[in-house]
Amino acid sequence: MYHSIMKTGYTRAQHRGGTNMSRYPFQAKQLSYGYISFVPYCDPDTLYLHHNRYYTKKVQELNRLVVQHRLEDTSLENLLTQKINLPIVQEEQLKSAAGAVYNHELYFDSIQNKIGSPPLNRLVGVLISIYGSMPRFKRLLLEAAESIPGSGWVWLVSERNGGPHIAITRDNEAVALDSVQPILAIDMWEHAYFLDNQFDKEKYLDAWFSFIDWEKAEKRFLTSYY
């Protein structure tokens, strides 16, 4: 289930938040950094298995399901936002595969291979105005992560009027792409962090936060105005 953790008084506005209009055959995207880029915070084997095995397998699964159900002309975004005329179990299987692909592509694109502090750009300025400070914002991300019963995702999303907030989804569910603009995505499945951090989600999130690509996040945030 999609849970929006509102920390603002902004009103939800309907708009087309997603930008991934890729279609079958879906291709596993290459990383913009190497598997060794995050040592000692993330072991190369962890990133290799996450990207080259789990994510790539989900891309292959999505292609198989799309062909099986004759949906080759349907974009990835529409697979997630539209009602698919299939029995409920088959529809959920298809949307789970599509969500896994979409979510991982944003997750991998949310970080870069260099440590940096959040720049005082428009997005960071808005986050500070809402949450009081970036450390408090990071603390709320951790609280959101720890609130997920089982596996799922933590998101920073934005309304059309530029009002960002934290959200969580269960399993491989994506956020409502027809309602919000995703800015950042954090994978809270154990395959993303357990080999390096065991049950220490705070250690995992601290490392992830230090590698955020704030320039890309800013660009995604600014599209929420249009």
Coordinates of C-alpha atoms in Angstrom, one line a residue:
M1 CA 0.0 0.0 0.0
Y2 CA 1.1 3.5 -0.8
H3 CA 1.5 5.7 2.3
S4 CA 2.1 9.4 2.1
I5 CA 3.8 10.9 5.1
M6 CA 2.8 14.5 4.9
K7 CA 4.8 17.0 6.8
T8 CA 3.4 20.1 5.0
G9 CA 0.1 21.8 4.5
Y10 CA 0.3 21.5 0.7
T11 CA -2.7 20.2 -1.2
R12 CA -2.3 17.2 -3.5
A13 CA -2.5 18.2 -7.1
Q14 CA -3.1 15.7 -9.9
H15 CA -0.4 15.7 -12.6
R16 CA 1.7 13.4 -14.6
G17 CA 4.6 12.8 -12.3
G18 CA 6.5 10.0 -14.0
T19 CA 8.9 10.4 -16.9
N20 CA 9.8 6.8 -17.9
M21 CA 8.0 6.2 -21.1
S22 CA 10.2 3.3 -22.2
R23 CA 8.4 0.4 -23.9
Y24 CA 9.1 -3.2 -24.7
P25 CA 11.6 -4.6 -25.1
F26 CA 12.8 -3.1 -21.8
Q27 CA 16.6 -3.0 -21.3
A28 CA 18.5 -3.1 -18.1
K29 CA 20.2 0.3 -17.7
Q30 CA 23.9 0.4 -17.1
L31 CA 25.1 2.2 -13.9
S32 CA 26.9 5.5 -14.2
Y33 CA 29.5 4.2 -11.7
G34 CA 31.3 1.0 -11.1
Y35 CA 30.6 -1.8 -8.7
I36 CA 33.6 -0.8 -6.6
S37 CA 32.5 2.9 -6.3
F38 CA 31.1 2.7 -2.8
V39 CA 33.7 0.7 -0.9
P40 CA 33.9 0.5 2.1
Y41 CA 30.2 1.5 2.5
C42 CA 28.9 -1.0 0.0
D43 CA 30.8 -4.2 -1.0
P44 CA 31.2 -4.6 -4.8
D45 CA 29.5 -8.0 -4.5
T46 CA 26.4 -6.4 -3.0
L47 CA 26.1 -3.8 -5.8
Y48 CA 26.8 -6.4 -8.4
L49 CA 24.2 -8.8 -7.2
H50 CA 21.7 -6.0 -6.7
H51 CA 22.1 -4.6 -10.2
N52 CA 23.4 -7.4 -12.4
R53 CA 21.3 -10.2 -10.9
Y54 CA 18.2 -8.9 -9.1
Y55 CA 17.3 -5.8 -11.2
T56 CA 18.3 -7.4 -14.5
K57 CA 16.2 -10.5 -13.6
K58 CA 13.2 -8.2 -13.0
V59 CA 13.7 -6.6 -16.4
Q60 CA 13.7 -10.0 -18.0
E61 CA 10.6 -11.0 -16.0
L62 CA 8.8 -7.8 -17.1
N63 CA 9.6 -8.5 -20.8
R64 CA 8.2 -12.0 -20.5
L65 CA 5.0 -10.9 -18.8
V66 CA 4.5 -8.1 -21.3
V67 CA 4.7 -10.5 -24.2
Q68 CA 2.6 -13.1 -22.4
H69 CA -0.2 -10.6 -22.0
R70 CA 0.3 -8.8 -25.3
L71 CA 1.1 -5.4 -23.8
E72 CA 4.2 -4.6 -25.9
D73 CA 2.8 -1.1 -26.8
T74 CA 2.3 -0.1 -23.2
S75 CA 4.9 2.1 -21.6
L76 CA 6.5 1.3 -18.2
E77 CA 4.7 4.3 -16.7
N78 CA 1.3 3.2 -18.0
L79 CA 1.9 -0.3 -16.8
L80 CA 2.1 1.2 -13.3
T81 CA -0.7 3.8 -13.5
Q82 CA -3.4 2.2 -15.7
K83 CA -5.8 -0.5 -14.8
I84 CA -4.7 -3.7 -16.7
N85 CA -7.6 -5.9 -17.9
L86 CA -6.2 -9.1 -16.4
P87 CA -7.2 -11.4 -13.5
I88 CA -6.1 -9.8 -10.2
V89 CA -3.3 -12.2 -9.6
Q90 CA -1.8 -11.7 -13.0
E91 CA -2.2 -7.9 -12.9
E92 CA -0.5 -7.8 -9.5
Q93 CA 2.4 -9.9 -10.8
L94 CA 2.8 -7.6 -13.8
K95 CA 2.7 -4.5 -11.7
S96 CA 5.1 -5.9 -9.2
A97 CA 7.7 -6.6 -12.0
A98 CA 7.1 -3.1 -13.5
G99 CA 7.5 -1.5 -10.1
A100 CA 10.7 -3.4 -9.4
V101 CA 12.1 -2.1 -12.7
Y102 CA 11.0 1.5 -12.2
N103 CA 11.9 1.7 -8.6
H104 CA 15.4 0.3 -9.1
E105 CA 16.2 2.6 -12.0
L106 CA 15.4 5.6 -9.8
Y107 CA 17.2 4.2 -6.9
F108 CA 20.4 3.6 -8.9
D109 CA 20.0 7.1 -10.5
S110 CA 19.5 8.8 -7.1
I111 CA 23.2 8.4 -6.1
Q112 CA 26.6 9.2 -7.5
N113 CA 30.1 7.9 -6.8
K114 CA 31.4 10.7 -4.6
I115 CA 30.6 11.8 -1.1
G116 CA 29.1 15.3 -0.8
S117 CA 27.1 17.5 1.5
P118 CA 23.7 18.8 0.3
P119 CA 24.2 22.0 -1.7
L120 CA 21.9 24.9 -0.8
N121 CA 19.9 24.6 -4.0
R122 CA 16.2 25.2 -4.3
L123 CA 15.2 21.6 -3.3
V124 CA 17.4 21.6 -0.2
G125 CA 16.2 25.1 0.8
V126 CA 12.6 23.9 0.6
L127 CA 13.4 20.7 2.6
I128 CA 15.1 22.9 5.3
S129 CA 12.1 25.2 5.4
I130 CA 9.7 22.2 5.9
Y131 CA 11.8 19.9 8.2
G132 CA 13.9 22.5 10.0
S133 CA 17.3 21.0 9.1
M134 CA 18.8 18.3 6.8
P135 CA 19.7 16.1 9.8
R136 CA 16.0 16.1 10.9
F137 CA 15.0 15.3 7.4
K138 CA 17.4 12.4 7.3
R139 CA 16.1 11.2 10.7
L140 CA 12.5 11.2 9.3
L141 CA 13.7 9.1 6.3
L142 CA 15.1 6.6 8.9
E143 CA 11.8 6.6 10.8
A144 CA 9.9 6.0 7.6
A145 CA 12.3 3.1 6.7
E146 CA 11.9 1.5 10.1
S147 CA 8.1 1.8 9.8
I148 CA 7.9 -0.5 6.8
P149 CA 6.7 -4.0 7.9
G150 CA 8.9 -6.2 5.8
S151 CA 10.4 -5.1 2.5
G152 CA 9.6 -1.8 0.6
W153 CA 10.7 1.6 -0.4
V154 CA 11.2 5.1 1.0
W155 CA 10.6 8.0 -1.3
L156 CA 11.0 11.7 -1.5
V157 CA 8.2 12.9 -3.8
S158 CA 6.8 16.3 -4.7
E159 CA 3.4 17.6 -5.4
R160 CA 2.8 19.8 -8.5
N161 CA 3.0 22.9 -6.5
G162 CA 6.5 21.9 -5.4
G163 CA 5.5 20.6 -2.0
P164 CA 7.9 17.7 -1.2
H165 CA 7.2 15.0 1.4
I166 CA 8.3 11.5 2.4
A167 CA 6.3 8.4 1.4
I168 CA 6.7 4.7 1.7
T169 CA 5.5 1.8 -0.4
R170 CA 5.3 -2.0 0.4
D171 CA 7.2 -4.7 -1.6
N172 CA 7.8 -3.4 -5.2
E173 CA 4.9 -1.0 -5.4
A174 CA 5.7 2.4 -7.0
V175 CA 4.4 5.7 -5.8
A176 CA 1.3 7.1 -7.6
L177 CA 3.1 8.4 -10.7
D178 CA -0.1 10.2 -11.9
S179 CA -0.2 12.2 -8.6
V180 CA 3.4 12.9 -7.6
Q181 CA 6.9 13.5 -9.0
P182 CA 9.4 11.0 -7.6
I183 CA 12.6 12.7 -6.5
L184 CA 14.6 10.1 -4.6
A185 CA 14.0 6.4 -4.0
I186 CA 15.6 4.2 -1.3
D187 CA 15.5 0.4 -1.6
M188 CA 14.6 -1.1 1.8
W189 CA 14.7 -4.7 0.7
E190 CA 17.3 -6.7 2.6
H191 CA 19.2 -7.5 -0.6
A192 CA 20.2 -3.8 -0.7
Y193 CA 21.8 -3.5 2.7
F194 CA 22.0 -6.8 4.7
L195 CA 25.3 -8.1 3.4
D196 CA 27.1 -4.9 4.4
N197 CA 25.0 -3.7 7.4
Q198 CA 23.0 -6.7 8.7
F199 CA 20.0 -5.1 10.5
D200 CA 21.5 -1.7 10.9
K201 CA 19.3 0.4 8.6
E202 CA 20.6 3.6 10.1
K203 CA 24.2 2.8 8.9
Y204 CA 22.9 1.9 5.4
L205 CA 20.8 5.2 5.2
D206 CA 23.7 7.3 6.5
A207 CA 25.9 5.9 3.7
W208 CA 23.2 6.3 1.0
F209 CA 22.5 9.9 2.1
S210 CA 26.1 10.9 1.7
F211 CA 26.1 9.7 -1.9
I212 CA 22.9 11.4 -3.1
D213 CA 23.1 13.1 -6.5
W214 CA 21.5 16.4 -5.5
E215 CA 21.9 17.9 -8.9
K216 CA 19.6 15.2 -10.4
A217 CA 17.3 15.4 -7.5
E218 CA 16.9 19.1 -8.0
K219 CA 16.0 18.6 -11.7
R220 CA 13.4 16.0 -10.8
F221 CA 12.0 18.4 -8.1
L222 CA 11.8 21.3 -10.5
T223 CA 9.7 19.3 -13.0
S224 CA 7.0 19.1 -10.4
Y225 CA 6.1 22.7 -11.1
Y226 CA 5.0 21.9 -14.6

